[in-house]
Coordinates of C-alpha atoms in Angstrom, one line a residue:
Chain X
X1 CA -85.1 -9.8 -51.4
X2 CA -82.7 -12.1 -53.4
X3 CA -82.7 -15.4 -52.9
X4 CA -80.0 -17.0 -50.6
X5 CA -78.3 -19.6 -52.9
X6 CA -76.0 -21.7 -50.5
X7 CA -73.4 -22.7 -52.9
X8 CA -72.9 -19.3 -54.4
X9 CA -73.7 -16.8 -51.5
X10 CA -71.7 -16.6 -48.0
X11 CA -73.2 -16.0 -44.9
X12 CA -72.9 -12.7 -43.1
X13 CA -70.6 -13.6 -40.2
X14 CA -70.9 -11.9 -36.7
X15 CA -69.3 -14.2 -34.6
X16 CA -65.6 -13.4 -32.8
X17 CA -62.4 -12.4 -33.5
X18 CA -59.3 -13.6 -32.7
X19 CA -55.8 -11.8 -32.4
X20 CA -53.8 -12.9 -35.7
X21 CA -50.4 -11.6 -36.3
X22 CA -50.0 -11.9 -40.4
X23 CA -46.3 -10.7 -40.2
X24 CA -45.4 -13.3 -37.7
X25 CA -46.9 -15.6 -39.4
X26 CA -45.3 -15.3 -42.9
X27 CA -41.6 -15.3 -40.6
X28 CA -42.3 -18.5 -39.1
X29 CA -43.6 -20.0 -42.1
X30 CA -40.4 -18.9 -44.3
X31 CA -38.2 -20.0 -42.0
X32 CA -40.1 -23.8 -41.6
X33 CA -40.1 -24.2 -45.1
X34 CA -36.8 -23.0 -46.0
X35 CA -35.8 -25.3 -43.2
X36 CA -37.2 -28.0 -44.6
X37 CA -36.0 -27.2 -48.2
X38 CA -32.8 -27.1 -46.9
X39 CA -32.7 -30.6 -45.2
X40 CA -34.5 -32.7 -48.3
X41 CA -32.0 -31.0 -51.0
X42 CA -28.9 -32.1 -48.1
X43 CA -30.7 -35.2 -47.8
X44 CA -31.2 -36.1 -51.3
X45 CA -29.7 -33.8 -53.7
X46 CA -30.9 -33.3 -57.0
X47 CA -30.4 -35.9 -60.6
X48 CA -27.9 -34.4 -63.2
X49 CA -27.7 -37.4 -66.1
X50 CA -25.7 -36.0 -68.3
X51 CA -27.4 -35.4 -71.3
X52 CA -26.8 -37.8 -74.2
X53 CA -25.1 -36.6 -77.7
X54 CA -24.4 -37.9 -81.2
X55 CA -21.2 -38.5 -80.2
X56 CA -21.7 -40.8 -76.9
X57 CA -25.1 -42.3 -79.0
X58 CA -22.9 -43.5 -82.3
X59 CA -19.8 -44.5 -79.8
X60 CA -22.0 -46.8 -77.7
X61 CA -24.3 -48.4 -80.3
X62 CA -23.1 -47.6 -83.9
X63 CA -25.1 -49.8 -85.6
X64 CA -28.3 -47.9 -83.8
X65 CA -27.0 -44.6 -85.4
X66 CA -26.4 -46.1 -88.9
X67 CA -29.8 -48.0 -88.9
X68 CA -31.4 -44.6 -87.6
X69 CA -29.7 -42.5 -90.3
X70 CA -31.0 -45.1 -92.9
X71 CA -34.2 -45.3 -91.7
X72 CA -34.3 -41.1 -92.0
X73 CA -33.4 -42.1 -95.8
X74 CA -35.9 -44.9 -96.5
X75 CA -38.5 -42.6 -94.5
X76 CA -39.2 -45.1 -91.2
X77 CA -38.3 -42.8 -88.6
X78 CA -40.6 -41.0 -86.2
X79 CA -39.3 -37.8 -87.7
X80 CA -39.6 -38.9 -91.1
X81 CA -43.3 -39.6 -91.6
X82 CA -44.5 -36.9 -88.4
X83 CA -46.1 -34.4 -90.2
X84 CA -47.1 -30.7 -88.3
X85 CA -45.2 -28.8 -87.2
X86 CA -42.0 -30.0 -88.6
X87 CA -42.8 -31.9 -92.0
X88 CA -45.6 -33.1 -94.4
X89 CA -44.7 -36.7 -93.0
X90 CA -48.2 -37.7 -92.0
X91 CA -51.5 -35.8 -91.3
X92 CA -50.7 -35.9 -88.0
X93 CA -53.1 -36.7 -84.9
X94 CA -56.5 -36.7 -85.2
X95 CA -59.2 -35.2 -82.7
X96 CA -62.2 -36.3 -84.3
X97 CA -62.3 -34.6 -88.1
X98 CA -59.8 -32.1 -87.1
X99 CA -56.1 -32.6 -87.5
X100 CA -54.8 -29.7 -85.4
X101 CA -51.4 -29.8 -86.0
X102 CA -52.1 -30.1 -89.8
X103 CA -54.3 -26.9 -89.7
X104 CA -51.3 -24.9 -88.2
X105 CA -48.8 -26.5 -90.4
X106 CA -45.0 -26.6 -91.0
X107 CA -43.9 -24.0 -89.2
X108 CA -40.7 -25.8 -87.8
X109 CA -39.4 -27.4 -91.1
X110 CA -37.4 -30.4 -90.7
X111 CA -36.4 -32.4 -94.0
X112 CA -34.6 -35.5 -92.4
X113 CA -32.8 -36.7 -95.2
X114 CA -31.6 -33.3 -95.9
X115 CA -31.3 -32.0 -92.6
X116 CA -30.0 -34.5 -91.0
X117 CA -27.7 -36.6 -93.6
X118 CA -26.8 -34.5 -96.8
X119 CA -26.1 -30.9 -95.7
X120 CA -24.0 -32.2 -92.7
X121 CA -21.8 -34.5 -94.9
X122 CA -21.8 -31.5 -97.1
X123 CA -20.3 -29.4 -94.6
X124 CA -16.9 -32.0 -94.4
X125 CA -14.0 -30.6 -96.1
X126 CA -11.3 -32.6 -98.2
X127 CA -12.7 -36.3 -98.1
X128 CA -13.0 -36.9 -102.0
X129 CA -14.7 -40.2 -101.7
X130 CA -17.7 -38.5 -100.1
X131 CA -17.7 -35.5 -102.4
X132 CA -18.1 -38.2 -105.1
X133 CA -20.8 -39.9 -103.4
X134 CA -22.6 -36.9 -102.6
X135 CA -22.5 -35.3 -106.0
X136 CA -23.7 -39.5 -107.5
X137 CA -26.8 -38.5 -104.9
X138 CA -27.5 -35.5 -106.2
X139 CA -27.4 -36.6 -109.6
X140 CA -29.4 -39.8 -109.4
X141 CA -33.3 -39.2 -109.9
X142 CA -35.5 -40.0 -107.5
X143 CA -36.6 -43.4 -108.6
X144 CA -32.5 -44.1 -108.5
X145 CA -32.2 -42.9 -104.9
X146 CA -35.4 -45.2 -104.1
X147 CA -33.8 -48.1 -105.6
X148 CA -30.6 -48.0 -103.6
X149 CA -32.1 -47.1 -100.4
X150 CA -34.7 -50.2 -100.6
X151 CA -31.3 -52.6 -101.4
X152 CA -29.4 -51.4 -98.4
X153 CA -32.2 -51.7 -96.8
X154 CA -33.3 -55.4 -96.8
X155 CA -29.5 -55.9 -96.1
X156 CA -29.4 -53.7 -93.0
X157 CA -30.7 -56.8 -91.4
X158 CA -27.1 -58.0 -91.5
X159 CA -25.2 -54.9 -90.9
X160 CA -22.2 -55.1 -88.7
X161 CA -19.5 -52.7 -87.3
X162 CA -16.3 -54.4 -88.5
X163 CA -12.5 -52.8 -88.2
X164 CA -14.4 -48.9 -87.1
X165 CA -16.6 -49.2 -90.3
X166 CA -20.2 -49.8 -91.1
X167 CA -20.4 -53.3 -93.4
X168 CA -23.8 -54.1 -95.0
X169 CA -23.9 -57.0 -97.4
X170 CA -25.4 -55.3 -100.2
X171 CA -24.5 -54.4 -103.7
X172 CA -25.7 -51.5 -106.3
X173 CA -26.5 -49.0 -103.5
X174 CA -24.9 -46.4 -105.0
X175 CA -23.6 -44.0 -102.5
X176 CA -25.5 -45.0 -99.9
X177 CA -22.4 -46.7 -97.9
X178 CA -20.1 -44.0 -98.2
X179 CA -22.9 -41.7 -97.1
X180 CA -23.4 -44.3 -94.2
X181 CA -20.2 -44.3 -93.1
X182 CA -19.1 -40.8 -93.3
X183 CA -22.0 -39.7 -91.4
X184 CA -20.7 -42.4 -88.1
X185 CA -17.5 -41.6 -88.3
X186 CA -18.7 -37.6 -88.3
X187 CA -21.2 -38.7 -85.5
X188 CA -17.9 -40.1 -83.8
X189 CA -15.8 -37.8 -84.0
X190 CA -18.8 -35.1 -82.6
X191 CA -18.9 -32.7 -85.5
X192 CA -22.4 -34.1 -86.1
X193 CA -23.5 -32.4 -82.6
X194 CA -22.2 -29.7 -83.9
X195 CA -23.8 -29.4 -87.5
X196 CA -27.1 -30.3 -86.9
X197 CA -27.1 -27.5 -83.6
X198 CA -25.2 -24.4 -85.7
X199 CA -27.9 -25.1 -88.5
X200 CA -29.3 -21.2 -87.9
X201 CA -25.6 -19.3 -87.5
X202 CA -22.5 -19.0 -85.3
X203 CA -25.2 -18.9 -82.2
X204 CA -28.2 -21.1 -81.1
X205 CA -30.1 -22.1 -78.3
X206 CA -32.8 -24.8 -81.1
X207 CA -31.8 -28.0 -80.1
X208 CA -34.6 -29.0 -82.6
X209 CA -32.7 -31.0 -84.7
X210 CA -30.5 -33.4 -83.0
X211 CA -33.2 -34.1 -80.4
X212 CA -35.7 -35.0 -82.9
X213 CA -32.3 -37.4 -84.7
X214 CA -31.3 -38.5 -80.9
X215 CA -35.4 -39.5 -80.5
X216 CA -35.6 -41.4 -83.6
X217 CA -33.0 -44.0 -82.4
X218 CA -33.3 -47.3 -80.0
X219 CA -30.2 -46.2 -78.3
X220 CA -31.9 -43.0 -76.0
X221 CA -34.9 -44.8 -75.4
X222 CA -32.9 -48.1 -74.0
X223 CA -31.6 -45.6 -71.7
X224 CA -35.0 -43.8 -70.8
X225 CA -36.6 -47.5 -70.1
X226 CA -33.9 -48.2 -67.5
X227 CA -34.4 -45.0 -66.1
X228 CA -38.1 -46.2 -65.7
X229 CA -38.8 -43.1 -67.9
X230 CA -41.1 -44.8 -71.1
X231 CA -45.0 -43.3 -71.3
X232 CA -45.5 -46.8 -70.1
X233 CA -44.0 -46.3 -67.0
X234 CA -45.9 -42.8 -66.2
X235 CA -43.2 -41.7 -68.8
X236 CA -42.1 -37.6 -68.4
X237 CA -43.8 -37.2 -64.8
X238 CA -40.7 -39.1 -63.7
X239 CA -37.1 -38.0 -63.2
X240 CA -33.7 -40.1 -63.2
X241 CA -33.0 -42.2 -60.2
X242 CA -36.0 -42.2 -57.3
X243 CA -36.7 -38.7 -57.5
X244 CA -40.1 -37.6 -57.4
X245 CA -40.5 -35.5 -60.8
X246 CA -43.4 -33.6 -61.6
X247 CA -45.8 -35.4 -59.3
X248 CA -48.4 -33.1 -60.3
X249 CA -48.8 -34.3 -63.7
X250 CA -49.7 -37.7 -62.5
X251 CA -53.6 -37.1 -64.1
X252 CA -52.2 -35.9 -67.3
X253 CA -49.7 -39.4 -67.2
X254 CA -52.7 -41.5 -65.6
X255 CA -54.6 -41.4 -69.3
X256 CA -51.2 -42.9 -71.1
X257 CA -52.0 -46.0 -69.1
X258 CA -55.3 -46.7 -69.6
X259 CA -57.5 -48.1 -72.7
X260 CA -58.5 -47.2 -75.0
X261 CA -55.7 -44.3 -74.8
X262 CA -52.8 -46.6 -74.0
X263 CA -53.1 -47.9 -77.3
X264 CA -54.7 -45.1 -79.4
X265 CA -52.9 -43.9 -82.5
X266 CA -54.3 -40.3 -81.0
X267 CA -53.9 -40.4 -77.9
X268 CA -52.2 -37.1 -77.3
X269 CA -54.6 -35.4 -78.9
X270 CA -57.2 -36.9 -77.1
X271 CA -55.3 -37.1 -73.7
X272 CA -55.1 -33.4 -74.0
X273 CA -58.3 -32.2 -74.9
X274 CA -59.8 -34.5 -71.5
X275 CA -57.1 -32.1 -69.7
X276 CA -58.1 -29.6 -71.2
X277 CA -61.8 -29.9 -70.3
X278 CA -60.8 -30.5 -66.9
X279 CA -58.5 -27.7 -66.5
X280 CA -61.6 -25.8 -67.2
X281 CA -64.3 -27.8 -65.4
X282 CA -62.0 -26.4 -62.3
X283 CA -61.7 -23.3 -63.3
X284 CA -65.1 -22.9 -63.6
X285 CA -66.4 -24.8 -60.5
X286 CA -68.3 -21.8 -58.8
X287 CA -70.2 -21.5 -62.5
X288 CA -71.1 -24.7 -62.8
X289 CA -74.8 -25.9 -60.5
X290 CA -74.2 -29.1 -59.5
X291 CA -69.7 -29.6 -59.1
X292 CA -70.2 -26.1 -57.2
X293 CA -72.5 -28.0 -54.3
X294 CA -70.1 -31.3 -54.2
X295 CA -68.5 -29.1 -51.0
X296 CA -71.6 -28.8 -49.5
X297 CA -73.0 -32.3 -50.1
X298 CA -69.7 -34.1 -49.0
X299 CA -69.2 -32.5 -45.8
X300 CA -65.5 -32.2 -45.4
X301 CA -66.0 -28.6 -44.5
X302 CA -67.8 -30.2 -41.3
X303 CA -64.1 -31.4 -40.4
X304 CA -62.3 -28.3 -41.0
X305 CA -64.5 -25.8 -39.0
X306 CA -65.0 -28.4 -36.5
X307 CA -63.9 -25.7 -33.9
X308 CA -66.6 -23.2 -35.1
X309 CA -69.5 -25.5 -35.7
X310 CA -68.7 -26.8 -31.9
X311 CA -68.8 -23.3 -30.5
X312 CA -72.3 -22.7 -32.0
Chain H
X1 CA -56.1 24.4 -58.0
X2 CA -59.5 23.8 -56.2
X3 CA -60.5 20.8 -54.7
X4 CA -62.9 19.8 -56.7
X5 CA -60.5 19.5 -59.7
X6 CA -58.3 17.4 -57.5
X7 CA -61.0 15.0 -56.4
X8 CA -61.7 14.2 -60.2
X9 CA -57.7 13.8 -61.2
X10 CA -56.9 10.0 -62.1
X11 CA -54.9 9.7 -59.6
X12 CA -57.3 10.9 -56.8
X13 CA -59.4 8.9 -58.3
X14 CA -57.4 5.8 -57.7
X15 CA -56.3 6.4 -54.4
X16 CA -59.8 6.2 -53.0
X17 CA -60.9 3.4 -54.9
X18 CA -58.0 1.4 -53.6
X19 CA -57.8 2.9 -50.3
X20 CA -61.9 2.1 -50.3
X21 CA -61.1 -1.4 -50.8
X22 CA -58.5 -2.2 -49.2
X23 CA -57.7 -0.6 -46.0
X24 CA -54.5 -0.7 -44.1
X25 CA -56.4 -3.2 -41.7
X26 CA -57.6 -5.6 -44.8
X27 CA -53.6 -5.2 -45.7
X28 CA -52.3 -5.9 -42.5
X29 CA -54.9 -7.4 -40.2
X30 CA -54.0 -8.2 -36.6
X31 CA -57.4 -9.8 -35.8
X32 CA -59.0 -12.4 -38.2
X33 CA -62.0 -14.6 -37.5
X34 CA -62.4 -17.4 -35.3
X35 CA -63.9 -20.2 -37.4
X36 CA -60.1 -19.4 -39.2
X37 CA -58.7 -22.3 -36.8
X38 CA -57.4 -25.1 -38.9
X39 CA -54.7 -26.7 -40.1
X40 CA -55.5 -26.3 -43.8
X41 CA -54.7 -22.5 -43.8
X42 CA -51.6 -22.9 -43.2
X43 CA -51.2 -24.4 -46.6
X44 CA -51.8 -20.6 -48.5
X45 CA -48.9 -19.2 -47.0
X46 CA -46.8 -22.3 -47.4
X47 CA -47.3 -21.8 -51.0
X48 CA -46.0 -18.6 -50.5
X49 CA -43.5 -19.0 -49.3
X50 CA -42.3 -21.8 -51.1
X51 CA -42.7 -20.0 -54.0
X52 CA -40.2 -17.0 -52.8
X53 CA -37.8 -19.7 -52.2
X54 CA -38.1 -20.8 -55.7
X55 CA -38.1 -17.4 -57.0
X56 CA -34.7 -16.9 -54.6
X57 CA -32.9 -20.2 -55.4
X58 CA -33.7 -19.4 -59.4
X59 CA -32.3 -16.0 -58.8
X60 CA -28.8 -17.8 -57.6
X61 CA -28.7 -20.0 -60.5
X62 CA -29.2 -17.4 -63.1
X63 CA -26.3 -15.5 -61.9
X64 CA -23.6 -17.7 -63.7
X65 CA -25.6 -19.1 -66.4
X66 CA -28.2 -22.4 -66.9
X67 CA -24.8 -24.7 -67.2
X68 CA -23.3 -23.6 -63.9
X69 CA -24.9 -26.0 -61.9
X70 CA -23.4 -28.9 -63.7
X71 CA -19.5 -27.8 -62.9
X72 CA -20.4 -26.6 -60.1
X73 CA -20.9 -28.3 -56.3
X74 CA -22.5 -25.5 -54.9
X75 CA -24.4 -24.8 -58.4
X76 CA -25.9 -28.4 -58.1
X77 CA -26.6 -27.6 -54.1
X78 CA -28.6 -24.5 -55.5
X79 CA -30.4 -26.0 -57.9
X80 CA -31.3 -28.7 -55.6
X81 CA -32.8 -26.5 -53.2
X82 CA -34.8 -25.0 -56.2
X83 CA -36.1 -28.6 -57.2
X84 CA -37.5 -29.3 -53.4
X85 CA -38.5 -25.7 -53.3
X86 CA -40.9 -26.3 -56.1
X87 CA -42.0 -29.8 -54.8
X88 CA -43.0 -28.0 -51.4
X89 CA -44.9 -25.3 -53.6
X90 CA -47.2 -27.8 -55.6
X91 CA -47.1 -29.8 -52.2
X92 CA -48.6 -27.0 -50.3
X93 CA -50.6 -25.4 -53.6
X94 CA -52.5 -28.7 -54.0
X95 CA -53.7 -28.8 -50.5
X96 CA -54.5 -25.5 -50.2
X97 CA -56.7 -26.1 -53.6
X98 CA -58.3 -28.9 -52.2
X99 CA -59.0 -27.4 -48.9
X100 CA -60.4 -24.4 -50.6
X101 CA -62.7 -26.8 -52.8
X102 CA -63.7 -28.0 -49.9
X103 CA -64.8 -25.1 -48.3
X104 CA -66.4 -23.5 -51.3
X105 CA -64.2 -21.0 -50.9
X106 CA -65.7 -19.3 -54.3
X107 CA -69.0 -18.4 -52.2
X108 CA -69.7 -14.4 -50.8
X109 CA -68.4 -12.9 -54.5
X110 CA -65.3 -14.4 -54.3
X111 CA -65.3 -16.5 -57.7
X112 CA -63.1 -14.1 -58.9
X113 CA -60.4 -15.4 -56.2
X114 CA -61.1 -19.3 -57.0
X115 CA -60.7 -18.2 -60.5
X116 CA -56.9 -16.4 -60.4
X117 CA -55.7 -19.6 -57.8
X118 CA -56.8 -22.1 -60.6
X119 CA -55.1 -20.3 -63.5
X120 CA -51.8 -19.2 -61.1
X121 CA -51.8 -23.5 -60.8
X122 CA -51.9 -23.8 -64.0
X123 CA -49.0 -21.2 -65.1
X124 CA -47.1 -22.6 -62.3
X125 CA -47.9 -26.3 -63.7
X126 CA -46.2 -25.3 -67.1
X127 CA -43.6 -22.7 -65.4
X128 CA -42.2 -25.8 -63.3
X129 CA -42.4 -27.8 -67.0
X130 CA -40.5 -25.4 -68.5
X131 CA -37.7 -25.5 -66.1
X132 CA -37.7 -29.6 -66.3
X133 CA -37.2 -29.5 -70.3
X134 CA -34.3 -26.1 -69.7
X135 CA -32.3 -28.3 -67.5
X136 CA -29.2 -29.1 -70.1
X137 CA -29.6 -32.9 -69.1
X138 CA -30.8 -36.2 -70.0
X139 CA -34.1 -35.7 -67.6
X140 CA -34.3 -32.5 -70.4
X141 CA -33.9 -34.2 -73.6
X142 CA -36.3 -37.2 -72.3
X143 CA -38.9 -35.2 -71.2
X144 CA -39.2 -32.9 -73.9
X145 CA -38.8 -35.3 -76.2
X146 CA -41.7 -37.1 -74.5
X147 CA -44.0 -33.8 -74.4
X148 CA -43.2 -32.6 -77.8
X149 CA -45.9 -35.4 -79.0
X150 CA -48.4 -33.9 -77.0
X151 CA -48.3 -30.4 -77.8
X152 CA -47.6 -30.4 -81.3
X153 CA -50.7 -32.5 -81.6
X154 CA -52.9 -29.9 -80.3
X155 CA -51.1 -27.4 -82.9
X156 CA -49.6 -25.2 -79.9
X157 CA -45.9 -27.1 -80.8
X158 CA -46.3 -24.4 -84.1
X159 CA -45.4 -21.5 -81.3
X160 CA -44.2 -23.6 -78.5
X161 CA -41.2 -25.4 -79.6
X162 CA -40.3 -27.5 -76.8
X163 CA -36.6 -28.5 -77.8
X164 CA -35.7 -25.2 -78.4
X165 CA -33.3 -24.8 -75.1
X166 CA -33.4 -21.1 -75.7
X167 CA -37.3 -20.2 -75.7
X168 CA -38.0 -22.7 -73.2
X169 CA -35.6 -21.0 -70.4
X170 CA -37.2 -17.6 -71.4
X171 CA -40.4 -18.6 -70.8
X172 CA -39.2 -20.5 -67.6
X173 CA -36.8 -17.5 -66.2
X174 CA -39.3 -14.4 -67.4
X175 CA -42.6 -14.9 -68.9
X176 CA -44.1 -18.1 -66.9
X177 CA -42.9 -16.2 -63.3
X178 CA -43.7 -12.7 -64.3
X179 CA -47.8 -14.1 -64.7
X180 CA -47.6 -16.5 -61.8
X181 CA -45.9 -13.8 -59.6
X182 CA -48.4 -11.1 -60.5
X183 CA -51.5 -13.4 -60.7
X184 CA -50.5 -14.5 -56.9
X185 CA -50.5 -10.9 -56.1
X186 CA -53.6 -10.4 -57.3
X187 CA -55.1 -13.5 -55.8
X188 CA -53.9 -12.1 -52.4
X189 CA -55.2 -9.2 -52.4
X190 CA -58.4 -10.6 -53.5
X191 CA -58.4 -12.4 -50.4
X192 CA -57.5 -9.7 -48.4
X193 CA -60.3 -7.8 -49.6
X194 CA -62.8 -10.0 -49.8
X195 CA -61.9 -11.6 -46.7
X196 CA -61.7 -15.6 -45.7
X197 CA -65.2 -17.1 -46.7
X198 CA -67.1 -18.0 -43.4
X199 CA -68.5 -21.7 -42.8
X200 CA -71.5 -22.8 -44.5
X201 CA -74.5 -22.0 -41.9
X202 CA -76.7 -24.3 -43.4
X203 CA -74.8 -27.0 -40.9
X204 CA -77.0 -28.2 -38.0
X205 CA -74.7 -28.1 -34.9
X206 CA -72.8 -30.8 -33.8
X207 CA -74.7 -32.8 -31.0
X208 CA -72.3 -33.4 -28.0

């Protein structure tokens, strides 16, 4: 006869029954819940922040979007130097010797300087001075385009918005503050949203693009820090205002905040693979000799058939 | 046709196999076990529930489109109830995970039913995700923006593009609900067949 192993095998069970209405029960328990759902979404509603665009970003805080767009040119930028899946930016993350995103590769290609400041100012219509600027761009070698982008740069320290225009101290930048400009006053006017979302036809739901330019910029993540929304702050489990979020994530958020992942260059990688190995570690509880008898050795069960282990 | 040929048709075939399973009684019991007399089963059927109010509330707001409920007082009333719908469900689904953990609920061949409630957790973990990141809002730009970091580093962000508004609702409107609906089917009538694991006997009595 096989042997009875306590944590894997159930006992036979002969004892009584009791009367148990499954349809009543399901009614009651829709109508309690739906009760309840009912008096917390009266009670408290739901957060709608309305989302934030190029056009409220470079409004607000134009000197964020023109130091964001040069900072796509001088290659700064998150985007810029992020590597897999969108450019060849970085190697990515690593988990141990493996760069994961790097062995998928570019399979969302994003170019920022291209994407997000040439073929929009390309797209304006009648504004000579840019079409001038553009085509000195294109000309220039890439040694040029180096040059001029390193000169605005260690001026940008000083850049101010004066009379609705972008003003950098700096000379023999080429282009570079026509380019500038154009692109916040197109980013003003809210035909930026527009060219960077109708990048793939007449329709799109990719949002790609402008969220990765909207990330890149101080401006969004002031906001998210005062919406106690930064990683450091249990970052995405949160919502807007008080409201509880995705509460559920809270292990998954928990690993942000402690060494040595708080301050790992690789800690997504990392964070996930330990969520990963969890994930599976419960899967595979009833597998696994040793988690599979926690239940028995801690006892709870004591308290929740304390009715039937009294009537023995 | 004789009746030999119609006991070894498919369908026959089926019919008893199911049937041998999982009688009407196991369906639709009106008796159950005594030691089933806590508080923590209720939590099963919560998540149940919850999670056809979820499934209802989501079926409202797709009716006029995912921007509705911005323009909308009764859209944003509706999609309230569909945010505290879902934070009952994982409410009620983590209890009920931890009260099955708790009771080794995997014991008497029934692995198999521990097995499809930890992966219906899961789809439902990145089901509700999916909703949070297709909600045309700043909590949508944030948090995907946030979680775009994490997945692409793991090399899933090559087929799961986060900031794309358009894959992310279809996975949170069809795919994501379409496994988590089915795999809580199956998990139910797992239980149903398998029954509701009995107390560990191993338990000396309680001295009064």
């Amino acid at each position: 006869m096989k042997r009875f192993r306590p944590d894997v095998d159930a006992p036979e069970y002969h004892g009584p029954y009791a009367p148990y209405d499954i349809i009543k029960e399901g009614t009651i328990a829709f109508l309690v819940v739906a009760i309840l759902v009912v008096a917390l979404a009266t009670l408290f509603g739901s957060p709608d922040e309305q989302a934030v665009t190029i056009r409220t970003w470079s409004n607000a805080d134009p000197i964020d979007f023109a130091t964001t767009a040069l900072g796509e040119l001088n290659g700064t930028t998150i985007t810029a130097h992020y590597g897999a899946p969108y450019n060849h930016g970085s190697l990515g993350q690593e988990l141990g010797p493996l760069h994961l995103a790097n062995l998928v590769g570019v399979t969302i290609p994003v170019n920022p300087i291209q994407d997000f400041i040439i073929a929009p100012l390309s797209s304006v219509p009648n504004d000579h001075p840019l079409r001038v600027a553009l085509a000195q761009w294109h000309a220039a070698p890439r040694a040029e385009r180096a040059t001029w982008v390193a000169r605005y740069t260690r001026a940008a320290a000083h850049m101010t918005w004066s009379n609705g225009h972008i003003v950098v101290p700096a000379t023999r930048t080429g282009p570079l503050g026509v380019m500038i400009n154009s692109l916040t006053q197109m980013a003003r006017s809210g035909a930026l949203d527009q060219a960077l979302v109708t990048g793939h036809g007449f329709y799109t739901t990719d949002y790609t693009k402008p969220l990765l330019f909207v990330a890149d910029g101080t401006y969004f993540a002031n906001l998210a820090k005062h919406q106690h929304l930064l990683g450091a702050q249990w970052g995405m489990m949160n919502e807007t205002d008080s409201y509880p979020g995705q509460a559920w994530l809270w292990l998954y958020t928990f690993w942000y905040q402690v060494p040595p992942f708080s301050s790992s260059p690789n800690a997504d990688v990392q964070v996930w693979a330990i969520m990963m190995l969890a994930s599976l570690l419960l899967l595979l509880v009833p597998f696994i000799p040793g988690l599979r008898s926690i239940p028995r050795k801690v006892r709870v069960y004591r308290v929740i058939w304390r009715e039937h282990y009294r009537s023995l | 046709m004789s009746s030999p040929d119609i006991e070894r048709q498919w369908t026959t075939r089926l019919r008893h196999r199911v049937t041998g399973h999982l009688p009407p009684e196991k369906v639709l019991p009106d008796t159950q076990p005594a030691y089933v007399a806590s508080w923590i089963y209720v939590f099963g059927v919560t998540t149940m529930v919850a999670l056809s109010m979820v499934i209802l509330t989501g079926f409202v707001l797709a009716i006029r489109g995912p921007l509705w409920w911005h323009t909308s007082g009764v859209g944003h009333y509706v999609n309230s109830l569909h945010l505290w719908s879902v934070e009952v469900f994982f409410f009620a689904m983590v209890i009920h995970l931890w009260g099955k953990f708790f009771m080794a609920a995997w014991r008497g061949r029934r692995a198999l039913t521990w097995v499809t409630g930890v992966v219906t957790f899961l789809t439902s973990i990145a089901a509700a995700f999916t909703g949070y990141v297709s909600q045309t809002n700043f909590d949508s730009q944030w948090i995907s923006t946030q979680a775009k970091d994490g997945i692409n580093a793991t090399g899933a962000g090559s087929i799961f593009n986060v900031l794309n508004l358009g894959q992310m609702l279809m996975w949170h409107i069809v795919l994501l609900p379409l496994v988590a609906v089915i795999l809580t089917a199956v998990h139910v009538v797992l239980v149903r067949v398998r029954g509701v694991v009995p107390p560990f006997e191993d338990a000396p009595p309680e001295k009064p």
